[in-house]
């Protein structure tokens, strides 16, 4: 069955640095992959979608790469700010409708 | 535009009791999802509706969970009887796949079963 792994430990970085989060998957070839942000007590918020035929996608300070050979996506936040502190979820499409299969998420803490 | 609405925001019940959650999706979104998120985990799909029809309920524990989406708009998710392991946040999401695959989530209902 489809398996998604994200950085198991929390990521602590200093303000201004680039944060890099990893999403690895097995037993599946997704048509697209999405990244969401989740703050405590709130529902996930969509950030970026990247399709299987795209290598890289950018949105402001965010960049996502997708390597279907390695079965890996990297999520980068450049010039990180304390406001970027949150849990970031990787999600893959499933074979069923438009539902998503989510990873456990990676907690990011940006300190001043 | 208004976001996905959910109620209640919090609920505490004893095991073996029943509980119901309500969701109002974004207007015009044909697809509605219920996810369960246990602390420290990512959301896990319980059921997906397309209009008022069920697309996928393979991970819904049907002996105790039920969901409906009458008239293809609002949806309710019910648990009867609740177990301790049902303690989680129940998230409702909606999407309009004809325009975009992104999903819009509500704030969730935090259920505690004692």
PDB file of C-alpha atoms in Angstrom:
ATOM      1  CA  UNK A   1       0.000   0.000   0.000  1.00  0.00           C
ATOM      2  CA  UNK A   2       1.022   3.609  -0.479  1.00  0.00           C
ATOM      3  CA  UNK A   3       3.445   4.837   2.178  1.00  0.00           C
ATOM      4  CA  UNK A   4       4.558   8.420   2.818  1.00  0.00           C
ATOM      5  CA  UNK A   5       7.443   9.427   5.057  1.00  0.00           C
ATOM      6  CA  UNK A   6       8.324  12.913   6.201  1.00  0.00           C
ATOM      7  CA  UNK A   7      11.165  14.129   8.431  1.00  0.00           C
ATOM      8  CA  UNK A   8      10.340  12.363  11.656  1.00  0.00           C
ATOM      9  CA  UNK A   9      11.942  14.941  13.877  1.00  0.00           C
ATOM     10  CA  UNK A  10      11.087  18.590  14.263  1.00  0.00           C
ATOM     11  CA  UNK A  11      13.203  21.005  12.270  1.00  0.00           C
ATOM     12  CA  UNK A  12      14.623  24.007  14.127  1.00  0.00           C
ATOM     13  CA  UNK A  13      16.279  26.738  12.078  1.00  0.00           C
ATOM     14  CA  UNK A  14      17.355  30.307  12.507  1.00  0.00           C
ATOM     15  CA  UNK A  15      15.456  33.174  10.949  1.00  0.00           C
ATOM     16  CA  UNK A  16      16.737  34.046   7.497  1.00  0.00           C
ATOM     17  CA  UNK A  17      17.972  30.541   6.705  1.00  0.00           C
ATOM     18  CA  UNK A  18      16.429  28.138   4.198  1.00  0.00           C
ATOM     19  CA  UNK A  19      14.293  25.347   5.591  1.00  0.00           C
ATOM     20  CA  UNK A  20      14.212  22.106   3.615  1.00  0.00           C
ATOM     21  CA  UNK A  21      11.584  19.481   4.329  1.00  0.00           C
ATOM     22  CA  UNK A  22      11.570  16.018   2.795  1.00  0.00           C
ATOM     23  CA  UNK A  23       8.732  13.796   1.641  1.00  0.00           C
ATOM     24  CA  UNK A  24       9.476  10.256   0.472  1.00  0.00           C
ATOM     25  CA  UNK A  25       6.909   7.801  -0.807  1.00  0.00           C
ATOM     26  CA  UNK A  26       6.818   4.165  -1.845  1.00  0.00           C
ATOM     27  CA  UNK A  27       4.534   1.730  -3.636  1.00  0.00           C
ATOM     28  CA  UNK A  28       2.875   4.380  -5.749  1.00  0.00           C
ATOM     29  CA  UNK A  29       3.317   6.692  -8.718  1.00  0.00           C
ATOM     30  CA  UNK A  30       1.270   9.796  -7.934  1.00  0.00           C
ATOM     31  CA  UNK A  31      -0.084  12.045 -10.643  1.00  0.00           C
ATOM     32  CA  UNK A  32       0.522  15.008  -8.339  1.00  0.00           C
ATOM     33  CA  UNK A  33       1.792  15.887  -4.905  1.00  0.00           C
ATOM     34  CA  UNK A  34       0.616  18.672  -2.626  1.00  0.00           C
ATOM     35  CA  UNK A  35       2.041  20.525   0.371  1.00  0.00           C
ATOM     36  CA  UNK A  36      -0.122  21.938   3.143  1.00  0.00           C
ATOM     37  CA  UNK A  37       0.581  24.037   6.201  1.00  0.00           C
ATOM     38  CA  UNK A  38      -1.175  23.342   9.496  1.00  0.00           C
ATOM     39  CA  UNK A  39      -1.137  25.608  12.539  1.00  0.00           C
ATOM     40  CA  UNK A  40      -2.193  24.326  15.990  1.00  0.00           C
ATOM     41  CA  UNK A  41      -5.957  24.076  16.328  1.00  0.00           C
ATOM     42  CA  UNK A  42      -6.571  24.764  12.650  1.00  0.00           C
ATOM     43  CA  UNK A  43      -7.227  22.782   9.505  1.00  0.00           C
ATOM     44  CA  UNK A  44      -4.512  22.348   6.869  1.00  0.00           C
ATOM     45  CA  UNK A  45      -4.054  25.134   4.338  1.00  0.00           C
ATOM     46  CA  UNK A  46      -2.989  24.416   0.756  1.00  0.00           C
ATOM     47  CA  UNK A  47       0.382  25.778  -0.313  1.00  0.00           C
ATOM     48  CA  UNK A  48       1.562  24.197  -3.558  1.00  0.00           C
ATOM     49  CA  UNK A  49       0.762  21.416  -6.004  1.00  0.00           C
ATOM     50  CA  UNK A  50       3.318  19.835  -8.311  1.00  0.00           C
ATOM     51  CA  UNK A  51       2.472  17.380 -11.058  1.00  0.00           C
ATOM     52  CA  UNK A  52       4.431  14.246 -12.016  1.00  0.00           C
ATOM     53  CA  UNK A  53       5.757  15.881 -15.188  1.00  0.00           C
ATOM     54  CA  UNK A  54       7.013  18.969 -13.341  1.00  0.00           C
ATOM     55  CA  UNK A  55      10.439  19.128 -11.750  1.00  0.00           C
ATOM     56  CA  UNK A  56      10.033  22.308  -9.756  1.00  0.00           C
ATOM     57  CA  UNK A  57       7.375  24.784  -8.693  1.00  0.00           C
ATOM     58  CA  UNK A  58       7.800  28.145  -6.992  1.00  0.00           C
ATOM     59  CA  UNK A  59       5.516  30.513  -5.136  1.00  0.00           C
ATOM     60  CA  UNK A  60       7.036  33.553  -3.469  1.00  0.00           C
ATOM     61  CA  UNK A  61       9.530  32.168  -0.879  1.00  0.00           C
ATOM     62  CA  UNK A  62       8.373  28.576  -1.381  1.00  0.00           C
ATOM     63  CA  UNK A  63       9.888  26.039  -3.755  1.00  0.00           C
ATOM     64  CA  UNK A  64       8.889  22.423  -4.306  1.00  0.00           C
ATOM     65  CA  UNK A  65      10.787  19.819  -6.279  1.00  0.00           C
ATOM     66  CA  UNK A  66       9.492  16.452  -7.400  1.00  0.00           C
ATOM     67  CA  UNK A  67      11.755  13.557  -8.364  1.00  0.00           C
ATOM     68  CA  UNK A  68       9.644  10.638  -9.531  1.00  0.00           C
ATOM     69  CA  UNK A  69      12.712   8.440  -9.937  1.00  0.00           C
ATOM     70  CA  UNK A  70      13.790   8.899  -6.336  1.00  0.00           C
ATOM     71  CA  UNK A  71      10.133   9.042  -5.264  1.00  0.00           C
ATOM     72  CA  UNK A  72      10.861  12.183  -3.314  1.00  0.00           C
ATOM     73  CA  UNK A  73       9.683  15.759  -2.977  1.00  0.00           C
ATOM     74  CA  UNK A  74      11.619  18.530  -1.292  1.00  0.00           C
ATOM     75  CA  UNK A  75       9.913  21.617   0.114  1.00  0.00           C
ATOM     76  CA  UNK A  76      12.021  24.721   0.622  1.00  0.00           C
ATOM     77  CA  UNK A  77      11.225  27.932   2.465  1.00  0.00           C
ATOM     78  CA  UNK A  78      13.822  30.584   1.750  1.00  0.00           C
ATOM     79  CA  UNK A  79      14.519  33.561   4.025  1.00  0.00           C
ATOM     80  CA  UNK A  80      12.502  31.834   6.736  1.00  0.00           C
ATOM     81  CA  UNK A  81      10.609  33.880   9.317  1.00  0.00           C
ATOM     82  CA  UNK A  82       9.220  33.005  12.768  1.00  0.00           C
ATOM     83  CA  UNK A  83       5.739  33.234  11.193  1.00  0.00           C
ATOM     84  CA  UNK A  84       6.676  30.208   9.069  1.00  0.00           C
ATOM     85  CA  UNK A  85       6.687  28.051  12.209  1.00  0.00           C
ATOM     86  CA  UNK A  86       4.023  25.385  11.699  1.00  0.00           C
ATOM     87  CA  UNK A  87       3.580  21.751  10.712  1.00  0.00           C
ATOM     88  CA  UNK A  88       3.973  21.040   7.008  1.00  0.00           C
ATOM     89  CA  UNK A  89       2.123  18.108   5.470  1.00  0.00           C
ATOM     90  CA  UNK A  90       2.939  16.286   2.264  1.00  0.00           C
ATOM     91  CA  UNK A  91      -0.014  14.686   0.468  1.00  0.00           C
ATOM     92  CA  UNK A  92      -0.332  12.411  -2.550  1.00  0.00           C
ATOM     93  CA  UNK A  93      -3.311  11.731  -4.724  1.00  0.00           C
ATOM     94  CA  UNK A  94      -4.884   8.324  -4.375  1.00  0.00           C
ATOM     95  CA  UNK A  95      -6.506   5.970  -6.811  1.00  0.00           C
ATOM     96  CA  UNK A  96      -9.864   6.982  -5.430  1.00  0.00           C
ATOM     97  CA  UNK A  97     -11.461  10.163  -6.635  1.00  0.00           C
ATOM     98  CA  UNK A  98      -9.604  13.252  -5.511  1.00  0.00           C
ATOM     99  CA  UNK A  99      -8.918  12.196  -1.939  1.00  0.00           C
ATOM    100  CA  UNK A 100      -5.432  12.678  -0.526  1.00  0.00           C
ATOM    101  CA  UNK A 101      -3.134  10.442   1.447  1.00  0.00           C
ATOM    102  CA  UNK A 102      -1.164  12.559   3.951  1.00  0.00           C
ATOM    103  CA  UNK A 103       2.186  12.066   5.613  1.00  0.00           C
ATOM    104  CA  UNK A 104       2.572  12.629   9.347  1.00  0.00           C
ATOM    105  CA  UNK A 105       3.940  16.106   8.803  1.00  0.00           C
ATOM    106  CA  UNK A 106       7.128  17.871   9.847  1.00  0.00           C
ATOM    107  CA  UNK A 107       7.112  20.481  12.583  1.00  0.00           C
ATOM    108  CA  UNK A 108       9.164  23.553  11.683  1.00  0.00           C
ATOM    109  CA  UNK A 109      10.309  26.074  14.275  1.00  0.00           C
ATOM    110  CA  UNK A 110      11.990  29.264  13.094  1.00  0.00           C
ATOM    111  CA  UNK A 111      13.709  31.181  15.861  1.00  0.00           C
ATOM    112  CA  UNK A 112      14.694  34.859  15.714  1.00  0.00           C
TER     113      UNK A 112
ATOM    114  CA  UNK B   1     -15.875  33.672  -0.116  1.00  0.00           C
ATOM    115  CA  UNK B   2     -16.837  31.896   3.082  1.00  0.00           C
ATOM    116  CA  UNK B   3     -14.695  28.957   4.083  1.00  0.00           C
ATOM    117  CA  UNK B   4     -15.669  25.470   5.199  1.00  0.00           C
ATOM    118  CA  UNK B   5     -17.736  25.623   8.372  1.00  0.00           C
ATOM    119  CA  UNK B   6     -17.786  22.907  11.004  1.00  0.00           C
ATOM    120  CA  UNK B   7     -19.571  22.478  14.300  1.00  0.00           C
ATOM    121  CA  UNK B   8     -19.166  21.904  17.104  1.00  0.00           C
ATOM    122  CA  UNK B   9     -15.525  22.884  17.557  1.00  0.00           C
ATOM    123  CA  UNK B  10     -15.080  20.731  20.630  1.00  0.00           C
ATOM    124  CA  UNK B  11     -16.952  17.761  22.041  1.00  0.00           C
ATOM    125  CA  UNK B  12     -16.346  15.578  25.072  1.00  0.00           C
ATOM    126  CA  UNK B  13     -18.347  12.365  25.455  1.00  0.00           C
ATOM    127  CA  UNK B  14     -18.095   9.133  27.344  1.00  0.00           C
ATOM    128  CA  UNK B  15     -17.367   5.880  25.571  1.00  0.00           C
ATOM    129  CA  UNK B  16     -20.396   4.128  24.140  1.00  0.00           C
ATOM    130  CA  UNK B  17     -22.203   7.453  23.674  1.00  0.00           C
ATOM    131  CA  UNK B  18     -23.050   8.828  20.249  1.00  0.00           C
ATOM    132  CA  UNK B  19     -21.934  12.070  18.632  1.00  0.00           C
ATOM    133  CA  UNK B  20     -22.569  13.932  15.390  1.00  0.00           C
ATOM    134  CA  UNK B  21     -20.507  16.483  13.507  1.00  0.00           C
ATOM    135  CA  UNK B  22     -21.753  18.920  10.912  1.00  0.00           C
ATOM    136  CA  UNK B  23     -19.987  20.408   7.893  1.00  0.00           C
ATOM    137  CA  UNK B  24     -20.982  23.100   5.418  1.00  0.00           C
ATOM    138  CA  UNK B  25     -18.579  23.172   2.439  1.00  0.00           C
ATOM    139  CA  UNK B  26     -17.632  26.085   0.250  1.00  0.00           C
ATOM    140  CA  UNK B  27     -20.513  27.029  -2.002  1.00  0.00           C
ATOM    141  CA  UNK B  28     -20.335  25.252  -5.331  1.00  0.00           C
ATOM    142  CA  UNK B  29     -17.852  22.587  -4.243  1.00  0.00           C
ATOM    143  CA  UNK B  30     -19.180  19.247  -5.400  1.00  0.00           C
ATOM    144  CA  UNK B  31     -16.626  17.134  -3.571  1.00  0.00           C
ATOM    145  CA  UNK B  32     -16.640  16.820   0.209  1.00  0.00           C
ATOM    146  CA  UNK B  33     -14.286  14.835   2.419  1.00  0.00           C
ATOM    147  CA  UNK B  34     -14.186  13.791   6.054  1.00  0.00           C
ATOM    148  CA  UNK B  35     -10.755  13.133   7.514  1.00  0.00           C
ATOM    149  CA  UNK B  36      -9.730  11.884  10.954  1.00  0.00           C
ATOM    150  CA  UNK B  37      -6.543  13.324  12.428  1.00  0.00           C
ATOM    151  CA  UNK B  38      -5.121  11.637  15.488  1.00  0.00           C
ATOM    152  CA  UNK B  39      -2.609  13.665  17.498  1.00  0.00           C
ATOM    153  CA  UNK B  40       0.807  13.595  15.852  1.00  0.00           C
ATOM    154  CA  UNK B  41      -0.504  12.058  12.625  1.00  0.00           C
ATOM    155  CA  UNK B  42      -1.559  13.375   9.275  1.00  0.00           C
ATOM    156  CA  UNK B  43      -5.236  13.457   8.270  1.00  0.00           C
ATOM    157  CA  UNK B  44      -6.655  10.087   7.247  1.00  0.00           C
ATOM    158  CA  UNK B  45      -9.558   9.921   4.808  1.00  0.00           C
ATOM    159  CA  UNK B  46     -12.773   8.478   6.203  1.00  0.00           C
ATOM    160  CA  UNK B  47     -15.202   9.181   3.375  1.00  0.00           C
ATOM    161  CA  UNK B  48     -15.437  11.158   0.153  1.00  0.00           C
ATOM    162  CA  UNK B  49     -18.657  12.419  -1.449  1.00  0.00           C
ATOM    163  CA  UNK B  50     -19.216  13.636  -4.968  1.00  0.00           C
ATOM    164  CA  UNK B  51     -22.427  15.659  -4.750  1.00  0.00           C
ATOM    165  CA  UNK B  52     -24.592  13.368  -2.602  1.00  0.00           C
ATOM    166  CA  UNK B  53     -23.008  10.108  -3.721  1.00  0.00           C
ATOM    167  CA  UNK B  54     -20.244   8.226  -1.906  1.00  0.00           C
ATOM    168  CA  UNK B  55     -17.015   7.900  -3.911  1.00  0.00           C
ATOM    169  CA  UNK B  56     -14.866   6.186  -1.300  1.00  0.00           C
ATOM    170  CA  UNK B  57     -15.702   4.962   2.194  1.00  0.00           C
ATOM    171  CA  UNK B  58     -13.207   2.109   2.332  1.00  0.00           C
ATOM    172  CA  UNK B  59     -11.560   3.416   5.525  1.00  0.00           C
ATOM    173  CA  UNK B  60     -14.771   4.269   7.351  1.00  0.00           C
ATOM    174  CA  UNK B  61     -15.427   1.904  10.294  1.00  0.00           C
ATOM    175  CA  UNK B  62     -18.942   1.206   9.174  1.00  0.00           C
ATOM    176  CA  UNK B  63     -19.935  -0.696  12.292  1.00  0.00           C
ATOM    177  CA  UNK B  64     -19.863   2.574  14.224  1.00  0.00           C
ATOM    178  CA  UNK B  65     -19.372   5.469  11.803  1.00  0.00           C
ATOM    179  CA  UNK B  66     -21.905   6.778   9.311  1.00  0.00           C
ATOM    180  CA  UNK B  67     -22.029   9.836   7.108  1.00  0.00           C
ATOM    181  CA  UNK B  68     -24.477  11.434   4.784  1.00  0.00           C
ATOM    182  CA  UNK B  69     -24.642  14.384   2.460  1.00  0.00           C
ATOM    183  CA  UNK B  70     -28.245  15.062   1.748  1.00  0.00           C
ATOM    184  CA  UNK B  71     -28.976  17.356  -1.201  1.00  0.00           C
ATOM    185  CA  UNK B  72     -25.275  17.422  -2.038  1.00  0.00           C
ATOM    186  CA  UNK B  73     -24.428  20.341   0.244  1.00  0.00           C
ATOM    187  CA  UNK B  74     -24.116  19.956   4.035  1.00  0.00           C
ATOM    188  CA  UNK B  75     -22.830  16.754   5.527  1.00  0.00           C
ATOM    189  CA  UNK B  76     -22.997  15.039   8.899  1.00  0.00           C
ATOM    190  CA  UNK B  77     -20.667  12.425  10.343  1.00  0.00           C
ATOM    191  CA  UNK B  78     -21.934  10.273  13.198  1.00  0.00           C
ATOM    192  CA  UNK B  79     -20.204   7.926  15.597  1.00  0.00           C
ATOM    193  CA  UNK B  80     -22.290   5.422  17.533  1.00  0.00           C
ATOM    194  CA  UNK B  81     -21.097   4.019  19.882  1.00  0.00           C
ATOM    195  CA  UNK B  82     -17.864   5.916  20.455  1.00  0.00           C
ATOM    196  CA  UNK B  83     -14.661   4.226  21.583  1.00  0.00           C
ATOM    197  CA  UNK B  84     -11.659   5.715  23.349  1.00  0.00           C
ATOM    198  CA  UNK B  85      -9.607   5.396  20.153  1.00  0.00           C
ATOM    199  CA  UNK B  86     -12.025   7.699  18.341  1.00  0.00           C
ATOM    200  CA  UNK B  87     -10.504  10.651  20.202  1.00  0.00           C
ATOM    201  CA  UNK B  88      -9.175  12.804  17.372  1.00  0.00           C
ATOM    202  CA  UNK B  89      -9.832  15.912  15.309  1.00  0.00           C
ATOM    203  CA  UNK B  90     -12.424  15.388  12.592  1.00  0.00           C
ATOM    204  CA  UNK B  91     -11.727  17.561   9.592  1.00  0.00           C
ATOM    205  CA  UNK B  92     -14.110  18.362   6.789  1.00  0.00           C
ATOM    206  CA  UNK B  93     -12.740  19.530   3.457  1.00  0.00           C
ATOM    207  CA  UNK B  94     -14.217  20.440   0.106  1.00  0.00           C
ATOM    208  CA  UNK B  95     -12.873  20.919  -3.367  1.00  0.00           C
ATOM    209  CA  UNK B  96     -13.902  21.741  -6.916  1.00  0.00           C
ATOM    210  CA  UNK B  97     -11.815  19.339  -8.997  1.00  0.00           C
ATOM    211  CA  UNK B  98     -13.066  20.871 -12.217  1.00  0.00           C
ATOM    212  CA  UNK B  99     -11.003  23.952 -11.356  1.00  0.00           C
ATOM    213  CA  UNK B 100      -8.299  22.766  -8.970  1.00  0.00           C
ATOM    214  CA  UNK B 101      -7.201  19.761  -6.955  1.00  0.00           C
ATOM    215  CA  UNK B 102      -6.516  21.771  -3.817  1.00  0.00           C
ATOM    216  CA  UNK B 103      -8.687  21.030  -0.833  1.00  0.00           C
ATOM    217  CA  UNK B 104     -10.108  23.609   1.552  1.00  0.00           C
ATOM    218  CA  UNK B 105     -10.328  22.485   5.153  1.00  0.00           C
ATOM    219  CA  UNK B 106     -12.565  23.555   7.968  1.00  0.00           C
ATOM    220  CA  UNK B 107     -11.211  24.201  11.483  1.00  0.00           C
ATOM    221  CA  UNK B 108     -12.103  20.701  12.619  1.00  0.00           C
ATOM    222  CA  UNK B 109     -13.990  19.254  15.572  1.00  0.00           C
ATOM    223  CA  UNK B 110     -11.850  18.014  18.444  1.00  0.00           C
ATOM    224  CA  UNK B 111     -13.487  14.934  19.960  1.00  0.00           C
ATOM    225  CA  UNK B 112     -12.425  13.573  23.320  1.00  0.00           C
ATOM    226  CA  UNK B 113     -13.857  10.224  24.380  1.00  0.00           C
ATOM    227  CA  UNK B 114     -13.467   9.446  28.092  1.00  0.00           C
TER     228      UNK B 114
END
